[in-house]
Coordinates of C-alpha atoms in Angstrom, one line a residue:
P531 CA 15.7 28.6 20.5
E532 CA 15.0 25.8 18.7
E533 CA 11.4 25.5 17.2
P534 CA 9.3 22.8 18.5
A535 CA 8.2 19.8 16.5
P536 CA 5.0 19.5 14.9
A537 CA 2.3 18.0 17.0
S538 CA 1.1 14.5 16.0
P539 CA -1.6 14.8 13.2
C540 CA -3.5 12.2 15.2
T541 CA -3.8 15.3 17.8
D542 CA -4.4 18.4 16.2
E543 CA -7.7 19.3 14.8
I544 CA -7.1 19.0 10.8
I545 CA -9.6 20.8 8.9
V546 CA -10.2 18.6 5.8
G547 CA -10.0 20.9 2.4
E548 CA -11.9 20.7 -0.9
I549 CA -10.8 17.8 -3.1
P550 CA -7.7 18.4 -5.1
E551 CA -7.1 19.2 -8.6
G552 CA -6.8 16.2 -10.5
F553 CA -8.7 13.4 -11.7
P554 CA -9.6 9.8 -10.1
C555 CA -7.4 6.8 -10.8
S556 CA -9.1 5.2 -13.3
N557 CA -9.1 1.3 -15.0
E558 CA -6.9 2.3 -17.9
A559 CA -3.2 3.0 -17.2
I560 CA -1.8 6.1 -16.4
T561 CA 1.7 5.7 -17.9
D562 CA 3.0 8.8 -15.9
V563 CA 2.7 7.3 -12.3
F564 CA 1.5 3.3 -13.4
N565 CA 3.5 2.9 -16.0
S566 CA 1.8 0.3 -18.1
I567 CA 0.1 -1.0 -15.2
N568 CA -4.0 -1.4 -15.1
F569 CA -5.3 -0.5 -11.7
E570 CA -9.2 -0.7 -10.4
T571 CA -10.7 0.3 -7.3
T572 CA -10.9 -2.6 -4.9
H573 CA -13.9 -1.3 -2.9
T574 CA -16.4 0.5 -5.0
I575 CA -19.5 0.4 -2.7
N576 CA -19.4 4.2 -0.8
A577 CA -16.0 4.8 -2.5
K578 CA -15.1 8.6 -2.0
N579 CA -13.6 10.7 -4.9
Y580 CA -10.9 12.1 -3.1
G581 CA -9.9 8.2 -2.5
C582 CA -7.6 8.2 -4.9
I583 CA -6.6 11.3 -7.4
V584 CA -3.9 11.8 -9.9
V585 CA -2.4 15.4 -9.3
S586 CA 0.0 17.9 -10.5
K587 CA 3.6 18.8 -9.0
L588 CA 1.8 22.4 -8.4
E589 CA 1.0 21.5 -5.2
H590 CA 2.1 18.0 -4.6
P591 CA 5.3 15.7 -4.4
I592 CA 6.2 14.2 -7.7
Q593 CA 9.1 11.5 -7.6
N594 CA 9.0 11.8 -11.5
G595 CA 7.5 13.4 -14.7
N596 CA 4.3 15.7 -14.0
N597 CA 2.0 13.7 -11.6
S598 CA 1.7 11.2 -8.8
A599 CA -1.3 9.2 -7.3
R600 CA -2.7 10.6 -3.8
F601 CA -4.6 8.2 -1.6
E602 CA -6.5 9.9 1.3
L603 CA -9.1 8.9 3.9
R604 CA -10.6 10.6 6.3
K605 CA -12.2 10.0 9.4
G606 CA -15.7 8.0 9.2
D607 CA -15.1 6.8 5.9
C608 CA -15.2 2.9 5.2
S609 CA -16.8 1.4 1.9
G610 CA -17.0 -2.3 0.4
N611 CA -17.4 -4.5 -2.5
S612 CA -19.7 -7.7 -2.8
G613 CA -17.5 -9.7 -0.8
F614 CA -16.6 -7.8 2.3
D615 CA -18.2 -4.8 4.3
D616 CA -15.4 -2.5 5.9
C617 CA -18.2 -0.7 7.7
A618 CA -19.1 -3.8 9.3
N619 CA -16.0 -5.0 10.3
D620 CA -14.1 -2.4 11.8
R621 CA -12.1 -1.4 9.1
S622 CA -11.6 1.4 6.4
R623 CA -9.7 2.0 3.2
H624 CA -9.2 3.1 -0.3
E625 CA -7.1 0.9 -2.4
I626 CA -6.2 0.1 -5.8
H627 CA -5.5 -3.4 -7.4
E628 CA -3.8 -4.7 -10.6
S629 CA -5.9 -5.6 -13.0
M630 CA -5.1 -9.3 -13.3
P631 CA -3.8 -10.5 -17.0
N632 CA -5.4 -14.3 -18.3
F633 CA -2.0 -16.0 -17.5
A634 CA -1.0 -17.8 -14.9
H635 CA 2.3 -16.5 -13.1
L636 CA 4.1 -20.1 -12.3
G637 CA 7.7 -19.8 -13.5
K638 CA 8.0 -16.1 -13.8
L639 CA 10.3 -13.7 -11.8
I640 CA 7.9 -10.6 -11.2
E641 CA 9.6 -7.3 -10.4
Y642 CA 7.4 -4.3 -8.8
T643 CA 9.2 -1.0 -8.2
T644 CA 7.2 1.6 -6.4
F645 CA 7.9 4.7 -4.8
I646 CA 5.8 5.8 -1.8
Y647 CA 5.6 9.3 0.0
I648 CA 3.9 10.1 3.5
P649 CA 3.6 13.6 4.4
Y650 CA 4.0 14.0 8.3
D651 CA 1.1 16.9 8.4
K652 CA -1.5 14.9 6.7
F653 CA -1.0 11.2 7.9
C654 CA -2.4 10.3 11.1
R655 CA -2.0 6.3 12.4
P656 CA -3.0 6.3 16.1
K657 CA -0.7 3.7 18.5
G658 CA -2.9 0.8 19.5
E659 CA -3.3 -3.0 18.5
N660 CA -4.9 -1.6 15.1
I661 CA -2.8 -1.8 11.9
T662 CA -2.5 0.1 8.9
I663 CA -1.0 -1.6 5.3
L664 CA 0.1 0.8 2.9
S665 CA 0.9 -2.1 0.1
Q666 CA 0.1 -5.4 -1.1
I667 CA 1.5 -8.3 -3.0
N668 CA -1.4 -10.8 -2.8
V669 CA -1.6 -14.2 -4.4
N670 CA -5.2 -15.1 -6.2
D671 CA -6.4 -18.7 -6.7
T672 CA -9.7 -19.9 -7.2
D673 CA -10.1 -21.0 -3.4
I674 CA -7.4 -18.8 -1.9
F675 CA -7.1 -14.9 -1.7
N676 CA -4.1 -14.1 0.5
S677 CA -0.7 -11.7 0.5
L678 CA 2.8 -12.3 0.4
I679 CA 3.9 -9.4 1.9
Y680 CA 2.7 -6.4 3.4
L681 CA 4.4 -2.7 3.8
M682 CA 3.0 -1.4 6.6
I683 CA 3.3 1.7 9.2
G684 CA 3.5 0.8 13.1
D685 CA 3.7 2.5 16.3
N686 CA 6.5 5.0 16.8
N687 CA 6.4 5.8 13.2
R688 CA 7.5 2.4 11.9
L689 CA 7.7 1.5 8.3
Y690 CA 7.9 -2.2 8.4
L691 CA 7.6 -5.3 6.0
Q692 CA 6.1 -8.2 7.3
T693 CA 5.6 -11.5 5.6
H694 CA 3.0 -14.5 6.1
Q695 CA 3.5 -18.2 6.9
E696 CA 2.6 -20.4 3.9
F697 CA -0.9 -18.7 2.5
S698 CA -2.3 -18.0 5.6
W699 CA -2.7 -14.6 7.5
T700 CA -0.6 -15.2 10.4
P701 CA 3.1 -13.1 10.2
D702 CA 6.0 -14.5 9.5
L703 CA 9.4 -12.4 9.0
N704 CA 9.1 -8.5 10.3
V705 CA 11.8 -6.3 8.8
T706 CA 12.1 -2.6 9.4
I707 CA 12.9 -0.4 7.0
T708 CA 13.0 3.0 8.7
D709 CA 11.7 5.0 12.0
E710 CA 11.5 8.1 9.9
P711 CA 9.8 7.4 7.1
Y712 CA 8.2 11.2 6.4
D713 CA 8.3 13.6 3.7
K714 CA 10.4 11.9 1.6
W715 CA 10.4 9.3 -1.4
I716 CA 11.1 5.8 -0.6
K717 CA 11.7 3.7 -3.2
I718 CA 10.7 0.1 -2.5
K719 CA 11.4 -2.9 -5.2
Y720 CA 9.4 -6.2 -5.0
L721 CA 11.2 -9.3 -6.6
I722 CA 9.0 -12.7 -6.8
K723 CA 9.8 -15.5 -8.1
A724 CA 6.2 -17.5 -8.8
E725 CA 6.7 -21.4 -8.0
T726 CA 4.7 -23.7 -5.9
S727 CA 7.8 -25.3 -4.1
T728 CA 10.0 -24.1 -1.9
S729 CA 12.4 -22.8 -5.0
G730 CA 10.0 -19.4 -4.7
L731 CA 11.6 -16.2 -3.7
I732 CA 10.7 -13.0 -2.6
E733 CA 13.5 -10.2 -2.1
V734 CA 12.4 -6.6 -1.2
Y735 CA 14.8 -3.5 -1.8
V736 CA 14.8 -0.8 -0.4
D737 CA 16.5 2.5 -1.6
D738 CA 18.3 0.0 -3.8
E739 CA 19.6 -1.7 -1.0
L740 CA 18.4 -5.8 -0.1
V741 CA 16.6 -5.4 3.0
L742 CA 14.5 -9.0 3.2
T743 CA 14.9 -12.3 1.5
Q744 CA 12.9 -15.6 1.8
N745 CA 12.7 -18.8 -0.1
K746 CA 8.9 -20.0 0.3
S747 CA 6.3 -21.4 -2.4
T748 CA 4.8 -18.4 -3.0
L749 CA 1.9 -19.4 -5.4
P750 CA -1.0 -22.1 -4.2
S751 CA -1.4 -23.9 -7.4
E752 CA 0.0 -23.9 -10.9
N753 CA -3.0 -21.3 -12.2
A754 CA -2.5 -18.9 -9.1
Q755 CA -1.7 -15.3 -10.2
I756 CA 0.2 -12.7 -8.2
G757 CA -1.1 -9.0 -7.9
L758 CA 0.0 -5.5 -6.5
R759 CA -2.3 -3.4 -4.2
L760 CA -1.6 0.2 -3.2
G761 CA -3.5 2.2 -1.3
I762 CA -4.2 2.8 2.5
Y763 CA -6.3 0.0 4.6
N764 CA -7.0 0.5 8.3
A765 CA -7.8 -2.7 10.0
F766 CA -9.2 -3.3 13.7
I767 CA -10.0 0.3 14.4
S768 CA -11.9 0.4 17.5
R769 CA -8.5 -0.9 18.8
S770 CA -6.9 2.3 18.2
E771 CA -5.5 4.6 21.7
T772 CA -7.2 7.8 19.6
E773 CA -9.3 8.4 16.7
F774 CA -7.9 8.1 13.1
T775 CA -8.4 11.6 11.4
R776 CA -7.3 12.2 8.1
Q777 CA -4.6 10.2 6.3
V778 CA -2.8 11.0 3.1
L779 CA 0.3 9.5 0.8
Y780 CA 1.5 9.6 -2.6
Y781 CA 3.0 6.6 -4.9
D782 CA 4.3 7.5 -8.3
N783 CA 6.6 5.7 -10.8
V784 CA 5.1 2.4 -10.1
S785 CA 6.4 -0.2 -12.6
K786 CA 6.3 -4.0 -13.4
S787 CA 8.2 -6.2 -15.1
I788 CA 7.8 -10.1 -16.2
Q789 CA 10.7 -12.2 -16.9

């Protein structure tokens, strides 16, 4: 007889183990995971020491080299920074964001390549009107912070991409990557042409296949910058049909080039 499918981790009693062996994701580039990109923890207030740990291939999935970055959120986790408190706003996250360079990106072609691995038995995404974001390409300006594109996971295990109407949080394009995102490495490459006019461009390739293309302004001003965020970000937690439990995912072989 066929073995029964494993139960959803959202309904299992998950025993949270010890903090994995490894070292924290830090401000300095970890070349075996992040190549030349420097990352910082987005929410440092009440951040957990298991939130992002660089782990070895002895017990964890590795896409390339000897290490990967393991992200984890647990039931009840919430954090904040000087500008936003997740605990008071129905959210939870552990994200890291790219340290911004000292030059504007106008006229540049920016390429990010990421590899993501979501273990089925350790990742709970309850159904409901809640949302879970796994990476973001953001724009930063003096008066504007916004996201050009999200990588998200939704109901029925759907891994998808979402763009937004010009420098707002209103959804625009919505493109499914896969309905079976678990227990495998997925390569996602973003190409962003940084322009204030509609000659700007967003392209996304999944496992080297073009899945999304959109011509639009990608900078709100000439001085704006584009950056990458990675991790786990849950919003509207109270709107979920069941409780959140543990969420674990991995990123590896993250790289960036600018032309």
